[in-house]
PDB file of C-alpha atoms in Angstrom:
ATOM      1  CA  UNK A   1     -15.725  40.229  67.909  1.00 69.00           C
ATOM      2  CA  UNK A   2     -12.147  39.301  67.207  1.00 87.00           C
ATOM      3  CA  UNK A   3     -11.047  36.529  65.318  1.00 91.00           C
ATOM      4  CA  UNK A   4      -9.158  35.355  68.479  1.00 92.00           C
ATOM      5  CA  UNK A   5     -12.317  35.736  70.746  1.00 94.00           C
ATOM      6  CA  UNK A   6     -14.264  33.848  68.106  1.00 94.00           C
ATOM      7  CA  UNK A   7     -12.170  30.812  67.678  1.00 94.00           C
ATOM      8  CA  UNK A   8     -12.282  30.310  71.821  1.00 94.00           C
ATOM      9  CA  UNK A   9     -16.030  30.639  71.213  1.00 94.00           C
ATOM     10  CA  UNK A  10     -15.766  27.859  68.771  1.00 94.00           C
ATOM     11  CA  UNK A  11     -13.298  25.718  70.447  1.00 93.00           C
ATOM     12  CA  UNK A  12     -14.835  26.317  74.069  1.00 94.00           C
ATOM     13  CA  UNK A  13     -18.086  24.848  72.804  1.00 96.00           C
ATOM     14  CA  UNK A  14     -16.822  20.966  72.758  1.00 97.00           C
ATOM     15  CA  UNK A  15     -19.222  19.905  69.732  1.00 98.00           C
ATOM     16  CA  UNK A  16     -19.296  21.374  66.680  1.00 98.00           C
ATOM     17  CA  UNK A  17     -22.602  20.637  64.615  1.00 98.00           C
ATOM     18  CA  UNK A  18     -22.457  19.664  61.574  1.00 98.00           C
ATOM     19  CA  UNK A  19     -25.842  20.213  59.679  1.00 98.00           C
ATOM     20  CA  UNK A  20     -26.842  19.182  56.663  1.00 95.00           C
ATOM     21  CA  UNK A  21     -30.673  19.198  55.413  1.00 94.00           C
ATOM     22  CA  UNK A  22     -32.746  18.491  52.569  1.00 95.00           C
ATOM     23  CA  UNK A  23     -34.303  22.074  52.376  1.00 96.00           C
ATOM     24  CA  UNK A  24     -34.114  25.286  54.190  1.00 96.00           C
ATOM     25  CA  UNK A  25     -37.273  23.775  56.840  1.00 97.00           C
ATOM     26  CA  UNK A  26     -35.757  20.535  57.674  1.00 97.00           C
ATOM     27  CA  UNK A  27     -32.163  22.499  58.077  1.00 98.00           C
ATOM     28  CA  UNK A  28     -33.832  25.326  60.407  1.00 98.00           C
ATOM     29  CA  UNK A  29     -35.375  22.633  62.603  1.00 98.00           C
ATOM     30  CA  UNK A  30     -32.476  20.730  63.105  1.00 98.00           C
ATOM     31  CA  UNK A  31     -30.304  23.240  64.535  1.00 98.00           C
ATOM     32  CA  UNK A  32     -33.032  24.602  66.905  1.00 98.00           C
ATOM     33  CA  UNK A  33     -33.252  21.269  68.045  1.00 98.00           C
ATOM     34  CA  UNK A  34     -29.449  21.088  68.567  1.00 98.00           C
ATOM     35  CA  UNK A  35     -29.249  24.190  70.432  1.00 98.00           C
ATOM     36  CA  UNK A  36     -32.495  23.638  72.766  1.00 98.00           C
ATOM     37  CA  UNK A  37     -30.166  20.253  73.560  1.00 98.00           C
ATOM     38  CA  UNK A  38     -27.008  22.270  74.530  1.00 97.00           C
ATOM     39  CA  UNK A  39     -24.563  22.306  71.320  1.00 98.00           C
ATOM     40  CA  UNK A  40     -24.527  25.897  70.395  1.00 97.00           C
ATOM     41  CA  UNK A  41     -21.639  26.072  68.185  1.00 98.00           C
ATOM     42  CA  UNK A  42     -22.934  25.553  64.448  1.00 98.00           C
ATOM     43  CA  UNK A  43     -21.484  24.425  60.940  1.00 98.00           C
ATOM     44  CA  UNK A  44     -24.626  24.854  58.704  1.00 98.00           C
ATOM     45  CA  UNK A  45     -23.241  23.309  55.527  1.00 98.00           C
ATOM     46  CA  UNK A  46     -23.193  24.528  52.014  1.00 98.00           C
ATOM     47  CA  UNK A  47     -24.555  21.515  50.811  1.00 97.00           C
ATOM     48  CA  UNK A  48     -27.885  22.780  52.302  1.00 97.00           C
ATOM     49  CA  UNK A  49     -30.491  24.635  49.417  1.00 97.00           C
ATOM     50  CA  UNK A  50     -30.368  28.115  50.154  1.00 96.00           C
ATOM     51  CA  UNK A  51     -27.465  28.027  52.671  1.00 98.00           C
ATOM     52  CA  UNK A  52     -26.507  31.952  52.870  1.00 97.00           C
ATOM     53  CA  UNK A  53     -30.177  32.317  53.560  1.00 97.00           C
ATOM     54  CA  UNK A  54     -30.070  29.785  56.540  1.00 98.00           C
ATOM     55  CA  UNK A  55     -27.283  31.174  57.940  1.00 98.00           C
ATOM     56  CA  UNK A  56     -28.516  34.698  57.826  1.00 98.00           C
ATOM     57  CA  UNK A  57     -31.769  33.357  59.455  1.00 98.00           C
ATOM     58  CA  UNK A  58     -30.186  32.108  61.933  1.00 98.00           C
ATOM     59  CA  UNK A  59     -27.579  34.306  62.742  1.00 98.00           C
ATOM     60  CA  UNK A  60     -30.527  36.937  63.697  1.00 97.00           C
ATOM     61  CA  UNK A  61     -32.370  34.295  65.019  1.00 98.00           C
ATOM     62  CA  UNK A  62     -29.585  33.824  67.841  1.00 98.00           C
ATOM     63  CA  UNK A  63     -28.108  36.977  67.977  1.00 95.00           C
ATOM     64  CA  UNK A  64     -28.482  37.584  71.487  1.00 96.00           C
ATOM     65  CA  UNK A  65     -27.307  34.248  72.915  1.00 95.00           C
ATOM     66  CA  UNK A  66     -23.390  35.025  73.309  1.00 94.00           C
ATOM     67  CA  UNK A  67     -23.458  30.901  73.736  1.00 94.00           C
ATOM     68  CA  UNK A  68     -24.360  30.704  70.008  1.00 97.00           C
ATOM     69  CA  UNK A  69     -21.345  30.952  67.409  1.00 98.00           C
ATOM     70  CA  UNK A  70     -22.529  30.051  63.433  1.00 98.00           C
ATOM     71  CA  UNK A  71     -20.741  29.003  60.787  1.00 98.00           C
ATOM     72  CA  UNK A  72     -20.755  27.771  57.507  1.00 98.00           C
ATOM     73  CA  UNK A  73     -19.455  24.478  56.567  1.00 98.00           C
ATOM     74  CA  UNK A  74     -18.745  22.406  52.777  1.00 98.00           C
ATOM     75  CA  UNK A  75     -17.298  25.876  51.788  1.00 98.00           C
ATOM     76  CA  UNK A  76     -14.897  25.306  48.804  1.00 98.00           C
ATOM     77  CA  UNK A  77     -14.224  28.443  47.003  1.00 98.00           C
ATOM     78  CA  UNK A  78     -13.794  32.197  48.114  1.00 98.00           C
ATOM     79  CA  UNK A  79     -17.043  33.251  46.522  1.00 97.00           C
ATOM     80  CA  UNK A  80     -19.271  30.878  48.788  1.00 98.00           C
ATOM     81  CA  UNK A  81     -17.164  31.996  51.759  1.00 98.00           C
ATOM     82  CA  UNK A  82     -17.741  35.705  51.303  1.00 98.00           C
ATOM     83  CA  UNK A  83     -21.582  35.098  51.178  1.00 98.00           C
ATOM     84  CA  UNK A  84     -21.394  33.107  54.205  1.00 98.00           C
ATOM     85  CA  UNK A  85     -19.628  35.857  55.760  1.00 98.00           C
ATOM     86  CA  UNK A  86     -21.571  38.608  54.954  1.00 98.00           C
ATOM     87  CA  UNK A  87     -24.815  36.807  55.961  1.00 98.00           C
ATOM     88  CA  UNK A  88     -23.202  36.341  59.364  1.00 98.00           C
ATOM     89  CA  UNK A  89     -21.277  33.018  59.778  1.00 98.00           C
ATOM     90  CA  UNK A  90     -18.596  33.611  62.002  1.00 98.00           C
ATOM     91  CA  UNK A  91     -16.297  30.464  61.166  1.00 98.00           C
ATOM     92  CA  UNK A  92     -15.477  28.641  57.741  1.00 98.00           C
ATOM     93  CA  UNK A  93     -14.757  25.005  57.452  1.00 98.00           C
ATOM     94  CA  UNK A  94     -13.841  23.635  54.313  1.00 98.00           C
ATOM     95  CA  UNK A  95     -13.360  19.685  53.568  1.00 97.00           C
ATOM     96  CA  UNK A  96     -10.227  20.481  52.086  1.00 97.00           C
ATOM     97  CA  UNK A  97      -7.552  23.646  52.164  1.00 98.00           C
ATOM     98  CA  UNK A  98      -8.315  26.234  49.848  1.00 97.00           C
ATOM     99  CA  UNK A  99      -5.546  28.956  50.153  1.00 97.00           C
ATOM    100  CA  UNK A 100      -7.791  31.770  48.649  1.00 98.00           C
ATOM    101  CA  UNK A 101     -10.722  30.864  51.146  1.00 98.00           C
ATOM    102  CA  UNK A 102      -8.017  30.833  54.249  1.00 98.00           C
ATOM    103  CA  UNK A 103      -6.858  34.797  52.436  1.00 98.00           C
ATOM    104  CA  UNK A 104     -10.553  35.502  52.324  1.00 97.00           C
ATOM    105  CA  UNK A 105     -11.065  34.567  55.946  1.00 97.00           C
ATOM    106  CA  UNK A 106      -8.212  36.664  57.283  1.00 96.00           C
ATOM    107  CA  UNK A 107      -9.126  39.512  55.473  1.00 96.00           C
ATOM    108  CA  UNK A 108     -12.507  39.353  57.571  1.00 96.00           C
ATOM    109  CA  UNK A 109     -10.983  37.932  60.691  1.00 96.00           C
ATOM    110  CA  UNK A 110     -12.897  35.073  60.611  1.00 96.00           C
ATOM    111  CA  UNK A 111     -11.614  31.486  61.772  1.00 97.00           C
ATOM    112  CA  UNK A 112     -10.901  29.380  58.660  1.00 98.00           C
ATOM    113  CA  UNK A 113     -10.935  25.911  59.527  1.00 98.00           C
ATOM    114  CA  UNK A 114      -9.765  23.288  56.273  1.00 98.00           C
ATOM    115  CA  UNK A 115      -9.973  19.801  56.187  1.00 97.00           C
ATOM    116  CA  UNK A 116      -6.757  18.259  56.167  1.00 97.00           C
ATOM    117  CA  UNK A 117      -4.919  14.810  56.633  1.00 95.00           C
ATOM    118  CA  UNK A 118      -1.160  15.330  55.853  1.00 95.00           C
ATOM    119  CA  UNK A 119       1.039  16.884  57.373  1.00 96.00           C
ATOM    120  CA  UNK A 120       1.938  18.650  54.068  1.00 97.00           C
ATOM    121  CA  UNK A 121      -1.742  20.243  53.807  1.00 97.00           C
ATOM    122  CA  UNK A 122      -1.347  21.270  57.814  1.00 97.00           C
ATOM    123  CA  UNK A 123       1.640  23.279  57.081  1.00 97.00           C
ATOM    124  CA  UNK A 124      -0.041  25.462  54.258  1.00 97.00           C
ATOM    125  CA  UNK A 125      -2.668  25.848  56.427  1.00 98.00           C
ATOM    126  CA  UNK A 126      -0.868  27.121  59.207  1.00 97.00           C
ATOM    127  CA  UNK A 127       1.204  29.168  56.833  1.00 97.00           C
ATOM    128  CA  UNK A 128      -1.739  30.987  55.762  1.00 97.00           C
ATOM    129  CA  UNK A 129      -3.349  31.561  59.085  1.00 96.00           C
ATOM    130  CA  UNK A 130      -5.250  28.511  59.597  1.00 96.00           C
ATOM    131  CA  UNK A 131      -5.395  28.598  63.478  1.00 94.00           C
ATOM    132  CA  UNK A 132      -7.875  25.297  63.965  1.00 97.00           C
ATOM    133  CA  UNK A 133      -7.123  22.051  61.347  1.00 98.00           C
ATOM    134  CA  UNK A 134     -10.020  20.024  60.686  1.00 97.00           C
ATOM    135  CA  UNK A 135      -9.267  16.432  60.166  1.00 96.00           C
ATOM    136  CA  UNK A 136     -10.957  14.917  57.898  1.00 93.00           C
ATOM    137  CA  UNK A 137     -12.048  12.423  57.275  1.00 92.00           C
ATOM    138  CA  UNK A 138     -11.179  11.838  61.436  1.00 93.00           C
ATOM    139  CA  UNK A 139     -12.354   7.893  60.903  1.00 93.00           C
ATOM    140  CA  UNK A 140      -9.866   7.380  58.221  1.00 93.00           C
ATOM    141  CA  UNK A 141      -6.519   8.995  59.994  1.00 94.00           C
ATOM    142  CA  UNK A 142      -7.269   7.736  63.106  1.00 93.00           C
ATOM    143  CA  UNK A 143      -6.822   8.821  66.659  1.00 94.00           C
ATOM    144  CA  UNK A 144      -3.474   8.413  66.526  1.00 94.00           C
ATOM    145  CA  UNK A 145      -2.857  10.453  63.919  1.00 95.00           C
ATOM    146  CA  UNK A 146      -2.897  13.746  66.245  1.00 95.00           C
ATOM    147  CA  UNK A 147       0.024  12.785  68.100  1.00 93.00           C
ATOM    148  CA  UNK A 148       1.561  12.008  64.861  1.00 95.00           C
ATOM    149  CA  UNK A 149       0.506  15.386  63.801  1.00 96.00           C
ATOM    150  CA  UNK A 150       1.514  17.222  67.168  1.00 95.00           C
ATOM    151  CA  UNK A 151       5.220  16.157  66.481  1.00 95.00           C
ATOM    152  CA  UNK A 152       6.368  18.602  63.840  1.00 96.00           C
ATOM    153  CA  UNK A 153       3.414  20.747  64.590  1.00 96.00           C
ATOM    154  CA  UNK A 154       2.931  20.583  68.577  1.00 94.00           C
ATOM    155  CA  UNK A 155       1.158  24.275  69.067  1.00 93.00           C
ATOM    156  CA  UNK A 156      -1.714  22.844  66.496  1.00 95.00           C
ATOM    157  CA  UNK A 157      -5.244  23.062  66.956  1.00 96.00           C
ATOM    158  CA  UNK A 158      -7.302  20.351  65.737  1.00 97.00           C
ATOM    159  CA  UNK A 159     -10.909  19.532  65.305  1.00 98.00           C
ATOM    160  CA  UNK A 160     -11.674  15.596  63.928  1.00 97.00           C
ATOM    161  CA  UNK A 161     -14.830  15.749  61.931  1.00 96.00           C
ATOM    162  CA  UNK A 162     -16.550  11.595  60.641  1.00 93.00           C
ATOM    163  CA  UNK A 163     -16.237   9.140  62.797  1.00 91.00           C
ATOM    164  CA  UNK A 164     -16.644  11.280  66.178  1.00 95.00           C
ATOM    165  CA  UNK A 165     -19.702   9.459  68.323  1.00 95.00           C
ATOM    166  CA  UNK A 166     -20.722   9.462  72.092  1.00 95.00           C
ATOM    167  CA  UNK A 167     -18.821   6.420  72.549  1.00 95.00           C
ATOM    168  CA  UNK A 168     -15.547   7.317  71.216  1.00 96.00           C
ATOM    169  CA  UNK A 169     -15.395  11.207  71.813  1.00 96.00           C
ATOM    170  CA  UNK A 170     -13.583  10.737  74.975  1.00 97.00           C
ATOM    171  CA  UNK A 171     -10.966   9.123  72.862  1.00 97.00           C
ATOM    172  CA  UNK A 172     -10.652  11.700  70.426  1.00 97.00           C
ATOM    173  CA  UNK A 173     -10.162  13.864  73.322  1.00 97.00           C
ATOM    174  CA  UNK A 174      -7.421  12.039  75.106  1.00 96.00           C
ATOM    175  CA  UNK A 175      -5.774  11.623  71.689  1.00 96.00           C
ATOM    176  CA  UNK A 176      -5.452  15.876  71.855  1.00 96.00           C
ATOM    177  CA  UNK A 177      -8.496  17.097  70.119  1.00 97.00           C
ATOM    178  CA  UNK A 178      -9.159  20.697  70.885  1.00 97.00           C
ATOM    179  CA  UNK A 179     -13.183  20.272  69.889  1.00 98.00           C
ATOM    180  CA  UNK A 180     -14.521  17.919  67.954  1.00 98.00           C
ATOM    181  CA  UNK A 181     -17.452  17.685  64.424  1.00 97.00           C
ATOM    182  CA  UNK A 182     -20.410  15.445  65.020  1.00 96.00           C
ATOM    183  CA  UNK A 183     -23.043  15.402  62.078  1.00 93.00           C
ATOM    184  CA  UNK A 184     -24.884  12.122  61.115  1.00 92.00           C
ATOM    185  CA  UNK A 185     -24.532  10.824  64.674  1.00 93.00           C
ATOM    186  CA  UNK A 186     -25.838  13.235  66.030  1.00 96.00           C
ATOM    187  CA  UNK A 187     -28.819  14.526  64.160  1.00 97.00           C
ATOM    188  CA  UNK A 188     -29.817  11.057  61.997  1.00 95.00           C
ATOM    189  CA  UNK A 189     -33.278  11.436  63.590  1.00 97.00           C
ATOM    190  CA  UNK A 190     -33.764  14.622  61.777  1.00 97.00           C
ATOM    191  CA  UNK A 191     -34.226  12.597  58.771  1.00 95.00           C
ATOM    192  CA  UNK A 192     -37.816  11.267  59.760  1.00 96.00           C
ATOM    193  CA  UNK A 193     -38.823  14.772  61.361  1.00 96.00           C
ATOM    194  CA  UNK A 194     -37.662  13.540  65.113  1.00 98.00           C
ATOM    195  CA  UNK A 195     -36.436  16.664  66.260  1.00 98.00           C
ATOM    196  CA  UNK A 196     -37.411  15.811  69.778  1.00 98.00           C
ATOM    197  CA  UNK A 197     -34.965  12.966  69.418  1.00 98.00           C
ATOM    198  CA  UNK A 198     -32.729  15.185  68.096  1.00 98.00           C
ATOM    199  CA  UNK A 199     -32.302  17.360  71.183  1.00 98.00           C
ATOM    200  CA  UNK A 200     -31.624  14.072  72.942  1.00 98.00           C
ATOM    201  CA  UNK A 201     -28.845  13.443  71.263  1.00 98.00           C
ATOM    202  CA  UNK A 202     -27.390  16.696  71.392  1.00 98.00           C
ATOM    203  CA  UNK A 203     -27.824  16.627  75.403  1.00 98.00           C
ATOM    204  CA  UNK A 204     -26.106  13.737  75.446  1.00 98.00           C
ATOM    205  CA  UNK A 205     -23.532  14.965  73.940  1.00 98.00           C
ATOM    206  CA  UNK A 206     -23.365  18.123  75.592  1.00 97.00           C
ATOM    207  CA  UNK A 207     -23.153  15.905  79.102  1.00 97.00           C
ATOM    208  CA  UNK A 208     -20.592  13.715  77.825  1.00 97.00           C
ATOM    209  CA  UNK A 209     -18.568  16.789  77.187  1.00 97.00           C
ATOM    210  CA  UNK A 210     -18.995  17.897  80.195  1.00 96.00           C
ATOM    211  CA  UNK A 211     -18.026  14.739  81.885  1.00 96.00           C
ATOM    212  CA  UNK A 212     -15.416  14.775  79.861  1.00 95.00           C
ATOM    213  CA  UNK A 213     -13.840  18.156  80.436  1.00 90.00           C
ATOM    214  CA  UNK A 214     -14.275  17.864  84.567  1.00 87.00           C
TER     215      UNK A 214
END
C-alpha cells in the first residue's frame, strides 16, 4: 500500500488509539476491545513490554480487515522505528521530531507523524516529509493553536494527541483537526481488566465521530 493510501487510511479513521499497557496481555486486550467498539486505526506504543512483538501480533491478527491500519507510537530513535516497521506497523508517531526517524520512514513509505508544538519544529517536519503533525501535548497549545499554525502553514495536516475527550472532540474538529489521538480517555477502564467498558467507550467515540463528520 502506498504511503499516500496509508495516511487517508489513518486520517479517514477519525480516532487514533493510543495504547499503552502494562504487559503484552493487558496491551492485546485493549486494542481488541477498541476495534470490536469501532476505532480501527491503532498507535500501539513503545512504552508497551515487548512492543515489536505486539505489533507483529496484531498486524497478522487483522490482516484481512482493510478497516484496520497499525502503528507504532512513543517511537524516538530510527532503530525502534525500523523494528516497528518490519513487524508491520504501518504509521510512526513520535512525541517529538526526530529527523532520522522521519528519513527512516520515507525510505519505507511509511507515514511519520512527530509531535510538535512550534511552528519551528512543524517546518522541519514538513521539510523532511512529515505529511500529518501531531500536536502534542494538544491540552497545552490549545485549540487555537491550529489556526495559529494553519497561517504560515495552511496545507498542514494535524492530529492533537492529550487532552482530546468525547466532550471536546467536536472542538478540536472545528478548530481544523484532520483526526485526532485519544489514549487515557478512552481506554482508562483497561486498567482494572474492563474491556467490556472499554468497547463502550470506543463506540462512543466512533458515534461521536460520526455525528460529527455528517
Amino acid at each position: 500500500m502506498q504511503k499516500s493510501e496509508l495516511l487517508n487510511k489513518l486520517v479517514n479513521s477519525g480516532v487514533v488509539a493510543v495504547i499503552r499497557g502494562d504487559d503484552k496481555e493487558q496491551a492485546l486486550k485493549t486494542v481488541d476491545a477498541v476495534i470490536a467498539g469501532g476505532i480501527t486505526a491503532i498507535e500501539l506504543t513503545f512504552t508497551v513490554p515487548g512492543a515489536d512483538q505486539v505489533i507483529s501480533t496484531l498486524s497478522k491478527k487483522y490482516q484481512d480487515r482493510e478497516d484496520v491500519i497499525i502503528g507504532a507510537g512513543t517511537v524516538l530513535e530510527p532503530t525502534s522505528a525500523r523494528l516497528a516497521i518490519i513487524n508491520g506497523a504501518k504509521f510512526i508517531v513520535s512525541p517529538s521530531f526526530n529527523s532520522e526517524v522521519a528519513k527512516l520512514c520515507n525510505l519505507y513509505c511509511i507515514p511519520y507523524t512527530p509531535g510538535c508544538i512550534t511552528p519551528t519544529e512543524i517546518q522541519s517536519a514538513l521539510a523532511y516529509g512529515a505529511e500529518l503533525i501531531k500536536i502534542f501535548p494538544g491540552n497545552v497549545a490549545g485549540k487555537g493553536a491550529i489556526k495559529a499554525y494553519k497561517g504560515p502553514f495552511p496545507y498542514v495536516n494535524i492530529m492533537p494527541t492529550g487532552g482530546v475527550d468525547l466532550d471536546n472532540m467536536a472542538e478540536w474538529f472545528k478548530a481544523g483537526a484532520s483526526v485526532v489521538g485519544a489514549g487515557s480517555n478512552l481506554t482508562k477502564d483497561a486498567a482494572t481488566g474492563n474491556y467490556v467498558a472499554v468497547s463502550e467507550m470506543a463506540k462512543k467515540y466512533r458515534q461521536k465521530f460520526e455525528e460529527i463528520k455528517s
